[in-house]
Amino acid sequence: MIKACITTVNWQKGRLRILDQTLLPNQVRFISCPRVNQVHEAIRNLRVRGAPAIGVCAGWGVYLGMKHSQAKNREAFLKELTRVTSYLATSRPTAVNLFWALRRMKNAGGYERKTPFDVKKAKKILYEEARRIELEDKELCRRIGRFGQKLLRSGDTVLTHCNAGSLATAGTGTALSLIYEAKRKGKRLHVIADETRPLLQGARLTAWELMQNKIPVTLICDSMAGALMAQGKINKIVVGADRIAANGDTANKIGTYSVAVLAKHHNIPFFVAAPVSTFDFSTSDGSHIPIEERHADEIRNGFGNWTAPKKVPVHNPAFDVTPHELITAIVTDRGVFYPPFQQSLQALKQ
Ligand code: MRU
């Protein structure tokens, strides 16, 4: 089994412990979130980020928000629960894992309607559901890695964009899980990490994470990917996802779409890796996926330096949508799915 080098998010001694990713790679510092508003803040400000990790934190966030409930009856409890889940739902809009986890927590909280209400029991059920979401995420990562490693050959140079590794999940990651599992199988791989403007998840997180795991990695600026593909220096691409629509259209970190177009042009396989919690079958195609617009200063003043005029208007979408036509295969915890996705992904609904 692959071991993630660092635990990004977990429940420890009655507290939610999160690795503060805004400080990486300069500092490895964990924060403890005893209250729901701290979980909201950590998600909103990307202290914890990556779709599956956001889902895991949301589960614990709900428990923290309900932990001190004094509700006397089921109606009052459910009202509080709705308030907490609606609040956490405002933290970030694109990663569907957030809403998936909130729905699971809400369903768990509405337990056994026929039995008499007991607030202690209701809270215990929420605790157990949050725990399950965390543990399941680890297993989903393992399974993605096992299925996906088969797509990689010894000697491959694999490009990835953003961070879809152990820093983005409670386990070994999604896209990077393929790499870790392939390495475990003895395959020699080299990873090219896109820097991932503007928040540099590729540079600050993926490069750091891969180095911790002794995977050979070369960091490039986003704008260099095309030239490397043209020179034949990249032969596979693996990325994660924040939301996959019913037809396979995939929202992921801004810049993913450009990589997919380049891959198509250069005839390079483009793989997406994601757990079931990232699929949104209620969204027919990518045009309906909400795309988060983040603060202009992330571009004008990245990491404390003005790199543009202070008042220049900025457009800063955090994600883009890669149309399903550009995706070679989607690796999930239930196997690898190929086009036509509209049909093949149906199997995931069961
Ligand atoms: O803004 P971020 O850092 O949360 O964006 C993360 C990504 O786009 C990841 O690729 C995606 O969430 C998949 S993580 C397994």
mmCIF file of N, CA, C and O and ligand atoms in Angstrom, residues 46 49-52 54 92 95 161-165 168-169 173-175 201 239-242 252-253 273 292 318-319, ligand 1:
data_model
loop_
_atom_site.group_PDB
_atom_site.id
_atom_site.type_symbol
_atom_site.label_atom_id
_atom_site.label_comp_id
_atom_site.label_asym_id
_atom_site.label_seq_id
_atom_site.Cartn_x
_atom_site.Cartn_y
_atom_site.Cartn_z
ATOM 1 N N LEU A 46 -8.568 28.447 1.074
ATOM 2 C CA LEU A 46 -7.677 27.428 0.500
ATOM 3 C C LEU A 46 -6.593 26.918 1.445
ATOM 4 O O LEU A 46 -5.537 26.482 1.018
ATOM 5 N N ARG A 49 -7.735 22.465 0.386
ATOM 6 C CA ARG A 49 -8.272 22.630 -0.961
ATOM 7 C C ARG A 49 -8.142 21.293 -1.675
ATOM 8 O O ARG A 49 -7.541 20.361 -1.157
ATOM 9 N N GLY A 50 -8.710 21.254 -2.900
ATOM 10 C CA GLY A 50 -8.786 19.972 -3.601
ATOM 11 C C GLY A 50 -10.146 19.374 -3.261
ATOM 12 O O GLY A 50 -10.525 19.291 -2.085
ATOM 13 N N ALA A 51 -10.864 18.961 -4.303
ATOM 14 C CA ALA A 51 -12.268 18.575 -4.117
ATOM 15 C C ALA A 51 -12.511 17.532 -3.015
ATOM 16 O O ALA A 51 -13.342 17.758 -2.130
ATOM 17 N N PRO A 52 -11.802 16.385 -3.026
ATOM 18 C CA PRO A 52 -12.112 15.388 -1.990
ATOM 19 C C PRO A 52 -11.802 15.885 -0.575
ATOM 20 O O PRO A 52 -12.576 15.639 0.360
ATOM 21 N N ILE A 54 -11.923 18.900 0.512
ATOM 22 C CA ILE A 54 -12.978 19.857 0.881
ATOM 23 C C ILE A 54 -14.205 19.089 1.388
ATOM 24 O O ILE A 54 -14.824 19.448 2.396
ATOM 25 N N ARG A 92 -17.307 27.420 -0.963
ATOM 26 C CA ARG A 92 -16.774 27.418 -2.341
ATOM 27 C C ARG A 92 -17.832 26.768 -3.252
ATOM 28 O O ARG A 92 -18.470 25.794 -2.842
ATOM 29 N N ALA A 95 -16.367 22.659 -6.496
ATOM 30 C CA ALA A 95 -16.125 21.239 -6.162
ATOM 31 C C ALA A 95 -17.417 20.620 -5.626
ATOM 32 O O ALA A 95 -17.896 20.983 -4.550
ATOM 33 N N HIS A 161 -1.596 19.035 -13.836
ATOM 34 C CA HIS A 161 -1.907 20.455 -13.640
ATOM 35 C C HIS A 161 -2.556 20.611 -12.273
ATOM 36 O O HIS A 161 -3.364 19.778 -11.876
ATOM 37 N N CYS A 162 -2.206 21.648 -11.556
ATOM 38 C CA CYS A 162 -2.715 21.889 -10.195
ATOM 39 C C CYS A 162 -2.193 20.803 -9.250
ATOM 40 O O CYS A 162 -1.135 20.228 -9.488
ATOM 41 N N ASN A 163 -2.916 20.530 -8.177
ATOM 42 C CA ASN A 163 -2.520 19.452 -7.271
ATOM 43 C C ASN A 163 -3.705 18.544 -7.026
ATOM 44 O O ASN A 163 -4.724 18.972 -6.485
ATOM 45 N N ALA A 164 -3.567 17.309 -7.459
ATOM 46 C CA ALA A 164 -4.588 16.290 -7.203
ATOM 47 C C ALA A 164 -3.900 15.113 -6.533
ATOM 48 O O ALA A 164 -4.024 13.959 -6.946
ATOM 49 N N GLY A 165 -3.162 15.439 -5.497
ATOM 50 C CA GLY A 165 -2.400 14.420 -4.790
ATOM 51 C C GLY A 165 -2.899 14.226 -3.378
ATOM 52 O O GLY A 165 -4.061 14.536 -3.069
ATOM 53 N N ALA A 168 -4.677 16.967 -1.655
ATOM 54 C CA ALA A 168 -6.038 17.326 -2.088
ATOM 55 C C ALA A 168 -7.090 16.323 -1.615
ATOM 56 O O ALA A 168 -8.264 16.429 -1.977
ATOM 57 N N THR A 169 -6.660 15.353 -0.819
ATOM 58 C CA THR A 169 -7.577 14.293 -0.369
ATOM 59 C C THR A 169 -7.213 13.892 1.066
ATOM 60 O O THR A 169 -6.227 14.384 1.619
ATOM 61 N N GLY A 173 -4.472 10.731 -2.965
ATOM 62 C CA GLY A 173 -4.747 11.601 -4.106
ATOM 63 C C GLY A 173 -5.536 10.901 -5.191
ATOM 64 O O GLY A 173 -5.855 9.706 -5.097
ATOM 65 N N THR A 174 -5.819 11.649 -6.244
ATOM 66 C CA THR A 174 -6.540 11.070 -7.392
ATOM 67 C C THR A 174 -5.542 10.934 -8.548
ATOM 68 O O THR A 174 -4.990 9.869 -8.760
ATOM 69 N N ALA A 175 -5.242 12.031 -9.240
ATOM 70 C CA ALA A 175 -4.288 11.948 -10.351
ATOM 71 C C ALA A 175 -2.939 11.404 -9.873
ATOM 72 O O ALA A 175 -2.352 10.510 -10.498
ATOM 73 N N GLN A 201 -0.590 26.051 -7.226
ATOM 74 C CA GLN A 201 -0.745 24.734 -6.579
ATOM 75 C C GLN A 201 0.249 23.725 -7.136
ATOM 76 O O GLN A 201 0.682 22.814 -6.435
ATOM 77 N N VAL A 239 -4.969 14.561 -14.792
ATOM 78 C CA VAL A 239 -5.416 15.658 -13.929
ATOM 79 C C VAL A 239 -6.550 15.166 -13.033
ATOM 80 O O VAL A 239 -7.153 14.126 -13.298
ATOM 81 N N GLY A 240 -6.855 15.949 -12.010
ATOM 82 C CA GLY A 240 -7.990 15.652 -11.146
ATOM 83 C C GLY A 240 -9.229 16.352 -11.672
ATOM 84 O O GLY A 240 -9.251 16.837 -12.812
ATOM 85 N N ALA A 241 -10.253 16.432 -10.832
ATOM 86 C CA ALA A 241 -11.494 17.092 -11.247
ATOM 87 C C ALA A 241 -12.208 17.651 -10.026
ATOM 88 O O ALA A 241 -12.080 17.118 -8.915
ATOM 89 N N ASP A 242 -12.936 18.726 -10.253
ATOM 90 C CA ASP A 242 -13.765 19.314 -9.191
ATOM 91 C C ASP A 242 -15.237 18.964 -9.364
ATOM 92 O O ASP A 242 -15.995 18.950 -8.397
ATOM 93 N N ASN A 252 -12.095 21.551 -13.753
ATOM 94 C CA ASN A 252 -10.877 21.400 -12.940
ATOM 95 C C ASN A 252 -10.182 22.754 -12.942
ATOM 96 O O ASN A 252 -10.654 23.723 -13.563
ATOM 97 N N LYS A 253 -9.066 22.835 -12.262
ATOM 98 C CA LYS A 253 -8.330 24.097 -12.104
ATOM 99 C C LYS A 253 -8.151 24.832 -13.433
ATOM 100 O O LYS A 253 -7.876 24.210 -14.454
ATOM 101 N N ALA A 273 -8.782 11.806 -13.354
ATOM 102 C CA ALA A 273 -8.930 10.828 -12.262
ATOM 103 C C ALA A 273 -9.783 11.441 -11.160
ATOM 104 O O ALA A 273 -9.486 12.548 -10.686
ATOM 105 N N GLU A 292 -16.189 29.242 -9.847
ATOM 106 C CA GLU A 292 -15.837 30.222 -8.811
ATOM 107 C C GLU A 292 -14.998 31.365 -9.393
ATOM 108 O O GLU A 292 -14.023 31.116 -10.088
ATOM 109 N N ALA A 318 -11.517 30.483 -11.084
ATOM 110 C CA ALA A 318 -10.615 29.492 -10.482
ATOM 111 C C ALA A 318 -10.612 28.164 -11.245
ATOM 112 O O ALA A 318 -9.715 27.341 -11.053
ATOM 113 N N PHE A 319 -11.618 27.952 -12.079
ATOM 114 C CA PHE A 319 -11.742 26.663 -12.776
ATOM 115 C C PHE A 319 -12.143 26.881 -14.227
ATOM 116 O O PHE A 319 -12.648 27.952 -14.583
HETATM 117 O O1 MRU B 1 -8.606 25.668 -6.054
HETATM 118 P P1 MRU B 1 -8.169 24.283 -5.664
HETATM 119 O O2 MRU B 1 -6.728 24.215 -5.275
HETATM 120 O O3 MRU B 1 -9.094 23.683 -4.643
HETATM 121 O O4 MRU B 1 -8.332 23.435 -6.996
HETATM 122 C C1 MRU B 1 -8.051 22.063 -6.941
HETATM 123 C C2 MRU B 1 -8.159 21.378 -8.247
HETATM 124 O O5 MRU B 1 -8.522 21.948 -9.247
HETATM 125 C C3 MRU B 1 -7.869 19.908 -8.246
HETATM 126 O O6 MRU B 1 -7.319 19.505 -9.455
HETATM 127 C C4 MRU B 1 -9.186 19.133 -8.017
HETATM 128 O O7 MRU B 1 -9.855 19.623 -6.894
HETATM 129 C C5 MRU B 1 -8.962 17.692 -7.873
HETATM 130 S S1 MRU B 1 -8.189 17.282 -6.349
HETATM 131 C C6 MRU B 1 -8.074 15.606 -6.202
#
